[in-house]
CSV table of C-alpha atoms and ligand atoms in Angstrom, one decimal:
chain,number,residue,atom,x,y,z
A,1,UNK,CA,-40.6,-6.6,1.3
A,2,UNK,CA,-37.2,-7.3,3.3
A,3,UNK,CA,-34.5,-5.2,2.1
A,4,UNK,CA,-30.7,-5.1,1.8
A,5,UNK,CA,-29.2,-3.3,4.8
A,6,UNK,CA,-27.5,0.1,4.3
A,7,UNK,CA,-24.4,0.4,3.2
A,8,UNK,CA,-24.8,-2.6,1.2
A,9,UNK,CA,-25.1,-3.8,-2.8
A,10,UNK,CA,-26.3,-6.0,-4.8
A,11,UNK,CA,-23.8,-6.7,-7.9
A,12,UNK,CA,-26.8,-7.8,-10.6
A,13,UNK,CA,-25.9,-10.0,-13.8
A,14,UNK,CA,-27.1,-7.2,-15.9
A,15,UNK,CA,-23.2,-5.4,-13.7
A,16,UNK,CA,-21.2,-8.9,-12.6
A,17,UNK,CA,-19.7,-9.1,-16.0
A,18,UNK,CA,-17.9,-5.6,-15.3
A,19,UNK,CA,-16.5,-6.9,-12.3
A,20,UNK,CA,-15.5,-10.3,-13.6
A,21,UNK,CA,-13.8,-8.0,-16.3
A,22,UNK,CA,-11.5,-6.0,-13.9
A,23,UNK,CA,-10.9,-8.8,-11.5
A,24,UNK,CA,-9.9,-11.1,-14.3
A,25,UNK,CA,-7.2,-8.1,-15.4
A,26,UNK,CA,-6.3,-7.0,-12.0
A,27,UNK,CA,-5.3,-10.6,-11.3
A,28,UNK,CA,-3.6,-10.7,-14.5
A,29,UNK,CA,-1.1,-7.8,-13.8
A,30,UNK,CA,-0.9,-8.7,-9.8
A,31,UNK,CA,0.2,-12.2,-11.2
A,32,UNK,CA,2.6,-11.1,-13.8
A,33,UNK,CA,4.1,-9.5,-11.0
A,34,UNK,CA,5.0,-13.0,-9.4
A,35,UNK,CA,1.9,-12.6,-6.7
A,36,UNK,CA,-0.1,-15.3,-5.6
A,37,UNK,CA,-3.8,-15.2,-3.9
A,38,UNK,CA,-4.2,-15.4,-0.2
A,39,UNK,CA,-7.8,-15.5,1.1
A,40,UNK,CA,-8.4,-15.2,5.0
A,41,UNK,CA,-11.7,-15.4,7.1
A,42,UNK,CA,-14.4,-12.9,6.5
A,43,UNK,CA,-14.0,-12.5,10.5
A,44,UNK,CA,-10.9,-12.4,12.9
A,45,UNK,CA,-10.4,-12.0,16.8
A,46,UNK,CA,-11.4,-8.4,17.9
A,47,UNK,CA,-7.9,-8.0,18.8
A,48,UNK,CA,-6.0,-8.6,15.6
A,49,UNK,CA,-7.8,-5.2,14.1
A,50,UNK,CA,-7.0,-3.7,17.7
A,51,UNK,CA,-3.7,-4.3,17.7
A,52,UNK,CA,-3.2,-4.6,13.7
A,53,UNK,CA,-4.9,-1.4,12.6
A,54,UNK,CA,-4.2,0.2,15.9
A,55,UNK,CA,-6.8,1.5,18.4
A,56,UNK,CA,-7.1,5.0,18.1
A,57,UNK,CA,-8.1,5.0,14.4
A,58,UNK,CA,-11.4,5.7,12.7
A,59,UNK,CA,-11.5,2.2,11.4
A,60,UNK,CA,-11.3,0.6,15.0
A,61,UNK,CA,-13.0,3.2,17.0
A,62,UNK,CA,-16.1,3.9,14.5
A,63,UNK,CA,-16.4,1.9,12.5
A,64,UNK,CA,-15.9,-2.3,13.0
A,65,UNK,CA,-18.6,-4.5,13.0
A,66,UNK,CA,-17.7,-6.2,16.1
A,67,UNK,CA,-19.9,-8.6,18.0
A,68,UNK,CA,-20.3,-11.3,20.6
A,69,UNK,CA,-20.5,-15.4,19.4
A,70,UNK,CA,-22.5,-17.7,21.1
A,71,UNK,CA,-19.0,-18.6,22.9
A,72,UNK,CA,-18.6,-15.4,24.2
A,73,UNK,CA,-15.9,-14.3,22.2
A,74,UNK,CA,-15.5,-11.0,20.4
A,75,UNK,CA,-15.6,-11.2,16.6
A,76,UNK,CA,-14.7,-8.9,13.8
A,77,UNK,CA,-15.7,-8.5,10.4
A,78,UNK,CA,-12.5,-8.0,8.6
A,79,UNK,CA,-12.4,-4.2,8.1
A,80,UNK,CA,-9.2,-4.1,6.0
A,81,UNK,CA,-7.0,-6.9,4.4
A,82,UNK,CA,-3.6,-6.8,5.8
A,83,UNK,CA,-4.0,-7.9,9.2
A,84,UNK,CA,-5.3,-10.7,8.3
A,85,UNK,CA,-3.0,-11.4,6.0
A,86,UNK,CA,0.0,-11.0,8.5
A,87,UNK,CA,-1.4,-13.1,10.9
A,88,UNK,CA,-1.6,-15.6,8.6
A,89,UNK,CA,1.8,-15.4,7.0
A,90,UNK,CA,2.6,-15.5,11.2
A,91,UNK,CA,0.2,-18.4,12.4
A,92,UNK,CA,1.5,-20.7,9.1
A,93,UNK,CA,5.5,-20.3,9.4
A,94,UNK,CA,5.4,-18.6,6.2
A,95,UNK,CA,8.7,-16.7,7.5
A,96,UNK,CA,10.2,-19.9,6.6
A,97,UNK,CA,9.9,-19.3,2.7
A,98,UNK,CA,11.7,-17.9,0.4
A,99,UNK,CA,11.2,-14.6,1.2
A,100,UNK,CA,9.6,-12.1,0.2
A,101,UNK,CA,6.2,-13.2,0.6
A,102,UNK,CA,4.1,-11.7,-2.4
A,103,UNK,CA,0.3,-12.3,-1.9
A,104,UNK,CA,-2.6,-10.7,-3.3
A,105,UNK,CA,-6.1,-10.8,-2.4
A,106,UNK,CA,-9.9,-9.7,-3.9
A,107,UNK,CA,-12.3,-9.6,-0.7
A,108,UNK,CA,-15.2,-8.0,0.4
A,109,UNK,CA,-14.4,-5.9,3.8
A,110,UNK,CA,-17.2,-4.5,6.4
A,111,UNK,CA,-17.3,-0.9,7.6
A,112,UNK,CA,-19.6,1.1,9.6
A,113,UNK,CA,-19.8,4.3,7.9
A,114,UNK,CA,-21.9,7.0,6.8
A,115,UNK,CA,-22.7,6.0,3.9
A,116,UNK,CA,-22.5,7.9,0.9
A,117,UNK,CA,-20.9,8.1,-3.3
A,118,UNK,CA,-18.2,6.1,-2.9
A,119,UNK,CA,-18.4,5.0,0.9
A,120,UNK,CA,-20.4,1.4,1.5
A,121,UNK,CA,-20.0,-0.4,4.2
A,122,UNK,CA,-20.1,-3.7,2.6
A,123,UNK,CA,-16.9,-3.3,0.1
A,124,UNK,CA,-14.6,-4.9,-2.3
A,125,UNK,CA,-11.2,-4.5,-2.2
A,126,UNK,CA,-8.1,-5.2,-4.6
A,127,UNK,CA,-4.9,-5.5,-2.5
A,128,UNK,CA,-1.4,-7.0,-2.8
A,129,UNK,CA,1.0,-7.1,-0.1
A,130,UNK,CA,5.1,-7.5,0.2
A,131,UNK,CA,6.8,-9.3,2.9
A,132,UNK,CA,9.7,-9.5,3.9
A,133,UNK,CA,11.9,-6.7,2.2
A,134,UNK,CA,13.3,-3.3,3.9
A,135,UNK,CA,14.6,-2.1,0.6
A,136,UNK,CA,13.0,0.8,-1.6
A,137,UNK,CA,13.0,-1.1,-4.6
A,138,UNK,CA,10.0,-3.2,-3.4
A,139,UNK,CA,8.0,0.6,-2.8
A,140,UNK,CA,8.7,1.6,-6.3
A,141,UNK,CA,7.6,-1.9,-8.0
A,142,UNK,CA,4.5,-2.1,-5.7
A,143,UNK,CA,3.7,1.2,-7.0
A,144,UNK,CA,4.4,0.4,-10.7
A,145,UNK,CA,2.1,-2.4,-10.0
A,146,UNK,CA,-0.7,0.1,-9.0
A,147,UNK,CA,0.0,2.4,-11.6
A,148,UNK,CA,-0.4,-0.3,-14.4
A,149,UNK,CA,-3.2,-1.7,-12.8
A,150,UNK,CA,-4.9,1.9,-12.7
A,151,UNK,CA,-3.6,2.4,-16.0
A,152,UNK,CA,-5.2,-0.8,-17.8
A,153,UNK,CA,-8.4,0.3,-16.5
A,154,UNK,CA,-8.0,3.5,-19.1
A,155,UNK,CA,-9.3,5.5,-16.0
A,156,UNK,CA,-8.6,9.7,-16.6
A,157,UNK,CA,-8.1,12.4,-14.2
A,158,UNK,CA,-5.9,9.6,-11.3
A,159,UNK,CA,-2.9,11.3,-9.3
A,160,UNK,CA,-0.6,9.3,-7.4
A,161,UNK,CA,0.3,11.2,-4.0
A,162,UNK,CA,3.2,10.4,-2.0
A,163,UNK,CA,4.6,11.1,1.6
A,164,UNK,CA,6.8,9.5,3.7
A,165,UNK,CA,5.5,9.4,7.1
A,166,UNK,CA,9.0,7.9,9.1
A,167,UNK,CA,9.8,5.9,11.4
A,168,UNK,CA,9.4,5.1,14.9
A,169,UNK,CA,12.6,7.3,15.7
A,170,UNK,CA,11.8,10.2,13.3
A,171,UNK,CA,8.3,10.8,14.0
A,172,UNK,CA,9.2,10.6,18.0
A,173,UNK,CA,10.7,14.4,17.4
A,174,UNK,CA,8.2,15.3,15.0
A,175,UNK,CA,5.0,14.3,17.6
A,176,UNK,CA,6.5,16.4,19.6
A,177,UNK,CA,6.4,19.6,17.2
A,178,UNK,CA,3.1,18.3,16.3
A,179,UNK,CA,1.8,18.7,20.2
A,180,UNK,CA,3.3,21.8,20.3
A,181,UNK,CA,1.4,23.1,17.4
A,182,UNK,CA,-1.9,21.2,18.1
A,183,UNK,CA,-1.8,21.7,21.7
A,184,UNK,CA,-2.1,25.4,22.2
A,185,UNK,CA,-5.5,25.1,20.3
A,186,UNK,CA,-6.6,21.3,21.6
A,187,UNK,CA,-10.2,22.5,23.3
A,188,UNK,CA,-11.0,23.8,19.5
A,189,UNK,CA,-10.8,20.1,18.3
A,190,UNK,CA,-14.1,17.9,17.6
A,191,UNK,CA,-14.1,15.2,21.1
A,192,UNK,CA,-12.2,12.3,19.3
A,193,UNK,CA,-9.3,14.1,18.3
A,194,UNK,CA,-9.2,15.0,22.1
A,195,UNK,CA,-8.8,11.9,23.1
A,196,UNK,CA,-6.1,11.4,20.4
A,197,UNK,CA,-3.9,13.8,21.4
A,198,UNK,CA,-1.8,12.1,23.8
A,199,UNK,CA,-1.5,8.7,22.7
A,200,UNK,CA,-1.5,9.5,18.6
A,201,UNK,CA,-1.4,13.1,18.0
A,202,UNK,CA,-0.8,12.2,13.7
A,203,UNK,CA,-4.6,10.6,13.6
A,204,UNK,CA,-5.5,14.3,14.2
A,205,UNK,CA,-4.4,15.1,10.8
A,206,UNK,CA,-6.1,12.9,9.0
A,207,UNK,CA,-9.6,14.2,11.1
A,208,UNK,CA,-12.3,14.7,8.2
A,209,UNK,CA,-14.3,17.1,10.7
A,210,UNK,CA,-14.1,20.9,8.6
A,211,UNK,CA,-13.5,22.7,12.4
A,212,UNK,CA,-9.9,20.2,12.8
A,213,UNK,CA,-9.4,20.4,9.5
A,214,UNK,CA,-8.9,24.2,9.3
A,215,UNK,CA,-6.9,24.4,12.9
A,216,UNK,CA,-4.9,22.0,11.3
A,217,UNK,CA,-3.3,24.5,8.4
A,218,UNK,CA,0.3,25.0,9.2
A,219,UNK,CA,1.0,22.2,11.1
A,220,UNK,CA,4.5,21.1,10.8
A,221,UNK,CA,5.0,18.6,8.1
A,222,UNK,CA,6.4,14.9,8.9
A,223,UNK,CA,8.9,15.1,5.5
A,224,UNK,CA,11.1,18.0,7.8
A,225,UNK,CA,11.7,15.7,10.9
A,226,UNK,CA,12.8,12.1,8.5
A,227,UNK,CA,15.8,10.5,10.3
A,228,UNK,CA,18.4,10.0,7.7
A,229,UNK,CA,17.6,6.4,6.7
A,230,UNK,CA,14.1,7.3,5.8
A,231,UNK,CA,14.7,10.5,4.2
A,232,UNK,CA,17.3,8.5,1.8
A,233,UNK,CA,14.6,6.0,1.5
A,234,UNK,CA,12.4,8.6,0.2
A,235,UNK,CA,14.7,9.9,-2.1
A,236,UNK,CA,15.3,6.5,-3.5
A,237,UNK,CA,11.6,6.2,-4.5
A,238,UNK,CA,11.0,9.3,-6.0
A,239,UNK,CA,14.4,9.0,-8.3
A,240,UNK,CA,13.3,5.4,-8.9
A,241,UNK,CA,9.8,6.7,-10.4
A,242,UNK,CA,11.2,9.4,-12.1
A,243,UNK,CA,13.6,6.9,-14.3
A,244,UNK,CA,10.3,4.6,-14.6
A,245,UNK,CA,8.6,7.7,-15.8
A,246,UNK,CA,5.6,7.7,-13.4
A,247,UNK,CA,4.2,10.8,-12.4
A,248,UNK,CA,3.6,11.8,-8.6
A,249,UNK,CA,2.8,14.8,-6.2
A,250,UNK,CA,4.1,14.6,-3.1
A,251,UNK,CA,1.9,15.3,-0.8
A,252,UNK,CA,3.2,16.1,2.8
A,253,UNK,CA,-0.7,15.7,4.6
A,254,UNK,CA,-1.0,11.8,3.5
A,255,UNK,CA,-0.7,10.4,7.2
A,256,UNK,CA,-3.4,7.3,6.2
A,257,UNK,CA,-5.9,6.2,8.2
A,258,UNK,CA,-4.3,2.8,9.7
A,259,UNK,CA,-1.6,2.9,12.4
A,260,UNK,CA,0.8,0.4,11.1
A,261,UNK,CA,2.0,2.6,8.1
A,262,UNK,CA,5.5,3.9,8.2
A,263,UNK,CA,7.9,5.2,5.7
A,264,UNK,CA,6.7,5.6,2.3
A,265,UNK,CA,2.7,6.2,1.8
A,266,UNK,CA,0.6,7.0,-1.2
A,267,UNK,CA,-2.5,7.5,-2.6
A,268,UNK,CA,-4.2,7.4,-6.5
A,269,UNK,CA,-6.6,9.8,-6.6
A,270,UNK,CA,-9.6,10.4,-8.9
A,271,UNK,CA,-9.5,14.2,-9.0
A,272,UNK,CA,-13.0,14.1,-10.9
A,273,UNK,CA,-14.8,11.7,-8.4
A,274,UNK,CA,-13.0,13.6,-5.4
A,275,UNK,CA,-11.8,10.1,-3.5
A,276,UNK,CA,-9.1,7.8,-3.3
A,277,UNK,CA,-9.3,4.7,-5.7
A,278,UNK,CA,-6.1,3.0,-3.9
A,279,UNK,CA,-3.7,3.6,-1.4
A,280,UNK,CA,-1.4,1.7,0.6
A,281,UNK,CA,2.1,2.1,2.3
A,282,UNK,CA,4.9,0.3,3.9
A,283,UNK,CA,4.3,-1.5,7.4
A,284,UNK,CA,7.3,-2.4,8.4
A,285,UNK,CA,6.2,-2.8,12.4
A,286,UNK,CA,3.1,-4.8,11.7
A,287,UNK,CA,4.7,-8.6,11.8
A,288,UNK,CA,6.2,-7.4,14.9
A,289,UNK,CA,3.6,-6.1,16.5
A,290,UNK,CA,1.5,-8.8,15.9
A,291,UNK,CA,3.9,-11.7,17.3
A,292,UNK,CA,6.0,-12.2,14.5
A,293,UNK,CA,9.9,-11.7,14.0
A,294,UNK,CA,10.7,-8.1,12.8
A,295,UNK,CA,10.2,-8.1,9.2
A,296,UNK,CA,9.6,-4.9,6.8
A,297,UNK,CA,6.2,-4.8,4.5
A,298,UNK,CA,4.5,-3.1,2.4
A,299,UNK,CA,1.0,-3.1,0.7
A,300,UNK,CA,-1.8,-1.3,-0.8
A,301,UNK,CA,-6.0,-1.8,-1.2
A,302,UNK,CA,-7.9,-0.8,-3.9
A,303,UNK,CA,-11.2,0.2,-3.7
A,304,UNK,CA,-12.9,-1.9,-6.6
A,305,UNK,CA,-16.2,-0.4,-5.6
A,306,UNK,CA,-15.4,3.3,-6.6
A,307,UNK,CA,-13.1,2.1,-9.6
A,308,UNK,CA,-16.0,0.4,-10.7
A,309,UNK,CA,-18.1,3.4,-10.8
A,310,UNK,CA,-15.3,5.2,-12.6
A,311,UNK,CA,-14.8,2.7,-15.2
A,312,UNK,CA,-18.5,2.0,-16.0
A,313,UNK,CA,-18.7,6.5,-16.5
A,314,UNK,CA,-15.3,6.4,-19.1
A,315,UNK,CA,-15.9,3.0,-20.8
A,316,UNK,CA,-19.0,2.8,-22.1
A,317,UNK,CA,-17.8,2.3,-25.7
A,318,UNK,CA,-15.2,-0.1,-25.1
A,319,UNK,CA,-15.7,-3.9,-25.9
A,320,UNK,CA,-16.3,-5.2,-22.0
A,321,UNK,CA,-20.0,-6.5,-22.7
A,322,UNK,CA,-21.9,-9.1,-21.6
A,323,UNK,CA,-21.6,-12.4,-23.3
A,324,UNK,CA,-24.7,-13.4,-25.6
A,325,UNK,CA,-25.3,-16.7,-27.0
A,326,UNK,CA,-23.4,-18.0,-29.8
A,327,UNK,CA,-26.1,-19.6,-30.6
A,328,UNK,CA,-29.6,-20.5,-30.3
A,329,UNK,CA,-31.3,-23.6,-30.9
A,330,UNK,CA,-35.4,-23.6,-31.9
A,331,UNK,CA,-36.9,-26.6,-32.8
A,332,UNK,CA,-40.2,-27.8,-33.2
A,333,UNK,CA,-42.1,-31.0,-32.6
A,334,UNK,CA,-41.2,-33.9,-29.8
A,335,UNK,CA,-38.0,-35.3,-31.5
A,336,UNK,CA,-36.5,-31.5,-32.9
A,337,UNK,CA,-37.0,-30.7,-29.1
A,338,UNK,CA,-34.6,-33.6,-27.7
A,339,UNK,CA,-32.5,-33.2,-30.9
A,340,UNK,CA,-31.8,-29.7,-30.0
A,341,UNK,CA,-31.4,-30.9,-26.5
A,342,UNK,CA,-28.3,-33.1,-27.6
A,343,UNK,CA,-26.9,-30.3,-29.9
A,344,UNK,CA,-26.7,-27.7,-27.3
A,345,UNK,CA,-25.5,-30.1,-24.6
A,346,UNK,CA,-22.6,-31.7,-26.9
A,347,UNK,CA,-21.9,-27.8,-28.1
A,348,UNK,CA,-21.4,-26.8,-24.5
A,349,UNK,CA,-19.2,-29.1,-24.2
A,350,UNK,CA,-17.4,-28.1,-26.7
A,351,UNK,CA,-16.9,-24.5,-25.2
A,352,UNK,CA,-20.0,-22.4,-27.1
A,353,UNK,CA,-22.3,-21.0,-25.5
A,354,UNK,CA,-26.2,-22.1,-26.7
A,355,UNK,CA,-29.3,-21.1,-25.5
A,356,UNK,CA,-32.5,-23.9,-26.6
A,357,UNK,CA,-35.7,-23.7,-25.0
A,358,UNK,CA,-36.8,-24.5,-21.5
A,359,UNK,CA,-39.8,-23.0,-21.0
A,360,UNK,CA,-41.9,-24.9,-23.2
A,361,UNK,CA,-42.2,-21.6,-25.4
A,362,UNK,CA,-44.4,-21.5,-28.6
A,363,UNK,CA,-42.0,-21.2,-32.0
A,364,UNK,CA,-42.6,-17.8,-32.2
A,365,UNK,CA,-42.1,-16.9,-28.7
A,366,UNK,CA,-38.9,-18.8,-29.0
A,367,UNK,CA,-37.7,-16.4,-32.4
A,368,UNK,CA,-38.6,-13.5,-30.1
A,369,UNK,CA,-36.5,-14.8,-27.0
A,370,UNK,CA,-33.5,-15.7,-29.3
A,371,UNK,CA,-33.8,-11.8,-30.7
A,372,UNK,CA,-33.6,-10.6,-27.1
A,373,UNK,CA,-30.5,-12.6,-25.6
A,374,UNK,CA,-28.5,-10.8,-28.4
A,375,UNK,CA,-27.7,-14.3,-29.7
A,376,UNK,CA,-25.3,-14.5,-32.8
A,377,UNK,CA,-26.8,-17.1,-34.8
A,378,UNK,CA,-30.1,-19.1,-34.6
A,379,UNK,CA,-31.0,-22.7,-36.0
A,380,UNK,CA,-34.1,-23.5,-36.3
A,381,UNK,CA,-35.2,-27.2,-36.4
A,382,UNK,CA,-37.8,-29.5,-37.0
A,383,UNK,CA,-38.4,-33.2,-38.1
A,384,UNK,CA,-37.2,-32.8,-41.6
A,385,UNK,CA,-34.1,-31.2,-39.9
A,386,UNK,CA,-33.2,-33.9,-37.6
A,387,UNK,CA,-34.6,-36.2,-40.4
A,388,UNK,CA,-32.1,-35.4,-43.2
A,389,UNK,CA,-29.2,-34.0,-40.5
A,390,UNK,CA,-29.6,-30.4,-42.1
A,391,UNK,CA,-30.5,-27.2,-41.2
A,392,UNK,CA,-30.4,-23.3,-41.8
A,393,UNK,CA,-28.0,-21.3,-39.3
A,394,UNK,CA,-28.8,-17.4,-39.9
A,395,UNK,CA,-26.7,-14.9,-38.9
A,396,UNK,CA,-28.8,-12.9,-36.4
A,397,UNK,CA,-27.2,-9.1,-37.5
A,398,UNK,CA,-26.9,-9.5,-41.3
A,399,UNK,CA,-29.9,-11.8,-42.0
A,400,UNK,CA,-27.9,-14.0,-43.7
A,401,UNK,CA,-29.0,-17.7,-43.9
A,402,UNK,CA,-26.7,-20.4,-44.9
A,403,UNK,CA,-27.1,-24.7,-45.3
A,404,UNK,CA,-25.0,-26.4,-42.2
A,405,UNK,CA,-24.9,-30.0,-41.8
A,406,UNK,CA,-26.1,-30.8,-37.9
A,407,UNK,CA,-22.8,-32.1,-36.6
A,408,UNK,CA,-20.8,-30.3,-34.2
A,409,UNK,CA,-17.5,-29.8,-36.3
A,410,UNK,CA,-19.8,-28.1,-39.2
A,411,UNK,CA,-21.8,-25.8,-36.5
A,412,UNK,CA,-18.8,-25.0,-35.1
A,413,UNK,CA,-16.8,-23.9,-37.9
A,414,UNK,CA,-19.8,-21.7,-39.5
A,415,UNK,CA,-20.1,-20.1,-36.1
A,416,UNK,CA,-17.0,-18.6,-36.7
B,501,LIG,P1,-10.9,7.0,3.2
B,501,LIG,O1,-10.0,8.1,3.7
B,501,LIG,O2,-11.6,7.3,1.9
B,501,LIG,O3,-11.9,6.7,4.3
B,501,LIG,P2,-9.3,4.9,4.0
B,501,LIG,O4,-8.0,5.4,4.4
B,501,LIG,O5,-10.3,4.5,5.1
B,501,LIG,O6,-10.0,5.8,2.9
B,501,LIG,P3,-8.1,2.4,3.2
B,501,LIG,O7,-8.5,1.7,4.4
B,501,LIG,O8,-6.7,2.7,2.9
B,501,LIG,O9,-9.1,3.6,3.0
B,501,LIG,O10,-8.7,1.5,2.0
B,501,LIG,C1,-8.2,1.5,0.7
B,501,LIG,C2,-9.2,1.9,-0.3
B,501,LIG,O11,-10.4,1.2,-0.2
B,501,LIG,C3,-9.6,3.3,-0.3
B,501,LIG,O12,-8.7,4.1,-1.0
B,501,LIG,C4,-11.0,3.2,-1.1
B,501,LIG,O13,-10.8,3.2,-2.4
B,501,LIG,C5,-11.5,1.9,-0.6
B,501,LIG,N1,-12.4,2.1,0.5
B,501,LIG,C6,-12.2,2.4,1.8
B,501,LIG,N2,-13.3,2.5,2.5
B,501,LIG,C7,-14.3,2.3,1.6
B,501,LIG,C8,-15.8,2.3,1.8
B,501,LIG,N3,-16.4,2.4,2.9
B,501,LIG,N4,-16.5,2.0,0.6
B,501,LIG,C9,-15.9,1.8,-0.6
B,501,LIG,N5,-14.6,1.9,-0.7
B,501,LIG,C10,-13.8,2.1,0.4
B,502,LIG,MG1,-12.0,5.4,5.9
């Protein structure tokens, strides 16, 4: 038997409702918000995750699916949703618009990693992106975003971490102090923190090796070196979520695993699952970097994978089921059959959902069926049914059997 590859799921009817569920609520909230859906290639130029997520990170140095097409060029499966994005708001003049851009996206993203709870390498992520605004006020609304999105999902035990990780000038005089500290120790760290030292000494921070890890305790903290402007634009945030009454931490070792963050980060953690269900932060270099004008961003990604898994643990009880028929349709004989053809189609039509039979089943394999799709109601028919345009609709969890004329108006109304 072939099998899916590792790292990889398949999302079975019996579990597709769940997601249909969140997205459908997700995309509620991100809309309500005034964003609107972007969707990019599953695969990009190499070089747009080079330069995009920036090459000394785990993403790009571990973990791509990169590979050669049949032109020679080098292809990426989309790690990560925000490069793409960019370059498209670049590539298509959205710059142009009135600005800021608000976009949001639901996409599957490819990474190779070791796989384990929580960690896939096929995943899905929820993300929403803001461009085209420097001012604090889109940080604290993206984050109220998150928050309600978490939120709707009734979802216990979530922290939201924040750090502000500076600017290009700020964290200039803080890499320094960070070399200092690192340096002294540098033959200690595992080989690809090495070969970050020079050229991004911050990626050593967020090293998940336990040996870096522990030579990292008491490394200066970014937060002590912020230049004025983002140190007031820290400030700003927090007070702004303090009126808004949202609970944070700040957490000074949030550095994030992409290179294009700057300023404000965060993080909502499942403390009981151990792992981060979203995070994002503010990108204000990225257009830039990637041929655009200069214009400020920021974004976050949800992991709908691992929010799934917490939602299916805390919610069994809640009313997110699958649909069952409203109805079933049995019939018996030649012209019940294409009677109860006709019904179902013209009741379908009319937005119910029927189940009648096409397998050919026996009447009593049909009762049996109808018991095990959950279905509401059943009518059973035959050629005094169709005959005299009246039948028996029972109520599948009381028992109760009642008289309804076969036209769709009167089906319709006892269904309800
Ligand atoms: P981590 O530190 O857990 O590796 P990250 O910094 O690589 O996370 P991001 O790139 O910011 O994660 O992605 C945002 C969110 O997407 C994560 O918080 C997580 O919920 C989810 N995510 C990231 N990688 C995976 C994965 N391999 N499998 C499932 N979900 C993932
Ligand atoms: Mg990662």
């Amino acid at each position: 038997m072939i099998q899916k590859p590792k790292g990889t799921k398949d999302i079975l009817p019996s579990d597709s409702y769940k997601w249909a569920y969140v997205e459908e609520k997700a995309k509620e909230i991100l809309e309500n918000y005034g964003f609107k859906e972007i969707r990019v290639p599953v695969f990009e130029n190499t070089e747009l995750f080079e330069r995009g997520v920036g090459d000394t990170t785990d993403v790009v140095q571990k973990e791509m699916y990169t590979f050669l097409d049949k032109g020679n060029r080098s292809i990426t499966l989309r790690p990560e949703g925000t490069a793409g994005a960019v370059r498209a708001y670049i590539e298509n003049g959205m710059a142009s618009l009135p600005s800021p851009i608000k976009m949001w996206y639901m996409m599957p993203m490819y990474r190779y990693e070791n796989v384990q709870k929580g960690r896939y390498r096929e995943f899905r992520q929820i993300g929403a992106e803001i461009i085209g605004t420097a001012s604090y006020k889109a940080d604290v609304e993206l984050i109220c975003m998150a928050d309600q999105i978490i939120k709707k999902f009734n979802i216990p035990g979530v922290t939201l971490n924040i750090n502000s990780i500076g600017c290009p000038v700020c964290r200039k005089k803080y890499q320094e102090a960070l070399k200092a500290f690192i340096g002294s120790n540098i033959e200690k760290y595992c080989d690809t923190c090495k070969t970050r030292f020079e050229k991004n000494p911050m990626r050593i921070l967020d090293c998940k090796e336990k040996k870096c890890k522990e030579l990292n305790q008491g490394a200066p903290v970014i937060l002590d070196y912020l230049c004025e402007e983002c140190s007031t634009h820290f400030e700003n945030v927090k007070k702004a979520l303090e009126k808004l009454g949202i609970n944070y931490v700040v957490d000074s070792g949030i550095v994030r695993g992409l290179d294009y963050y700057t300023k404000t980060v965060f993080e909502f953690v499942s403390e009981t699952e151990g792992y981060t269900v979203l995070a994002g932060g503010r990108y204000d270099g990225l257009v830039e970097e990637l041929g655009g004008q200069k214009t400020e961003a920021i974004g976050f990604a949800m992991g709908e994978d691992r929010l799934i898994d917490i939602f299916e643990k805390y919610n069994e009880t809640n009313d997110v089921k699958m649909r069952v028929p409203d109805l079933y349709i049995a019939s018996i004989g030649k012209l019940a059959e294409e009677y109860a053809q006709d019904l179902a189609l013209k009741l379908r039509k009319n937005g119910i959902y029927v189940e009648a039979d096409i397998c050919e089943r026996s009447m009593k394999a049909s009762l049996k069926y109808a018991d095990k799709t959950g279905s509401k109601f059943l009518i059973v028919i035959g050629e005094d049914e169709v005959n005299n345009k009246n039948a028996k609709i029972k109520n599948m969890a009381t028992g109760e059997e009642k008289e309804v004329e076969l036209n769709i108006d009167e089906i319709i109304s006892k269904l309800k």
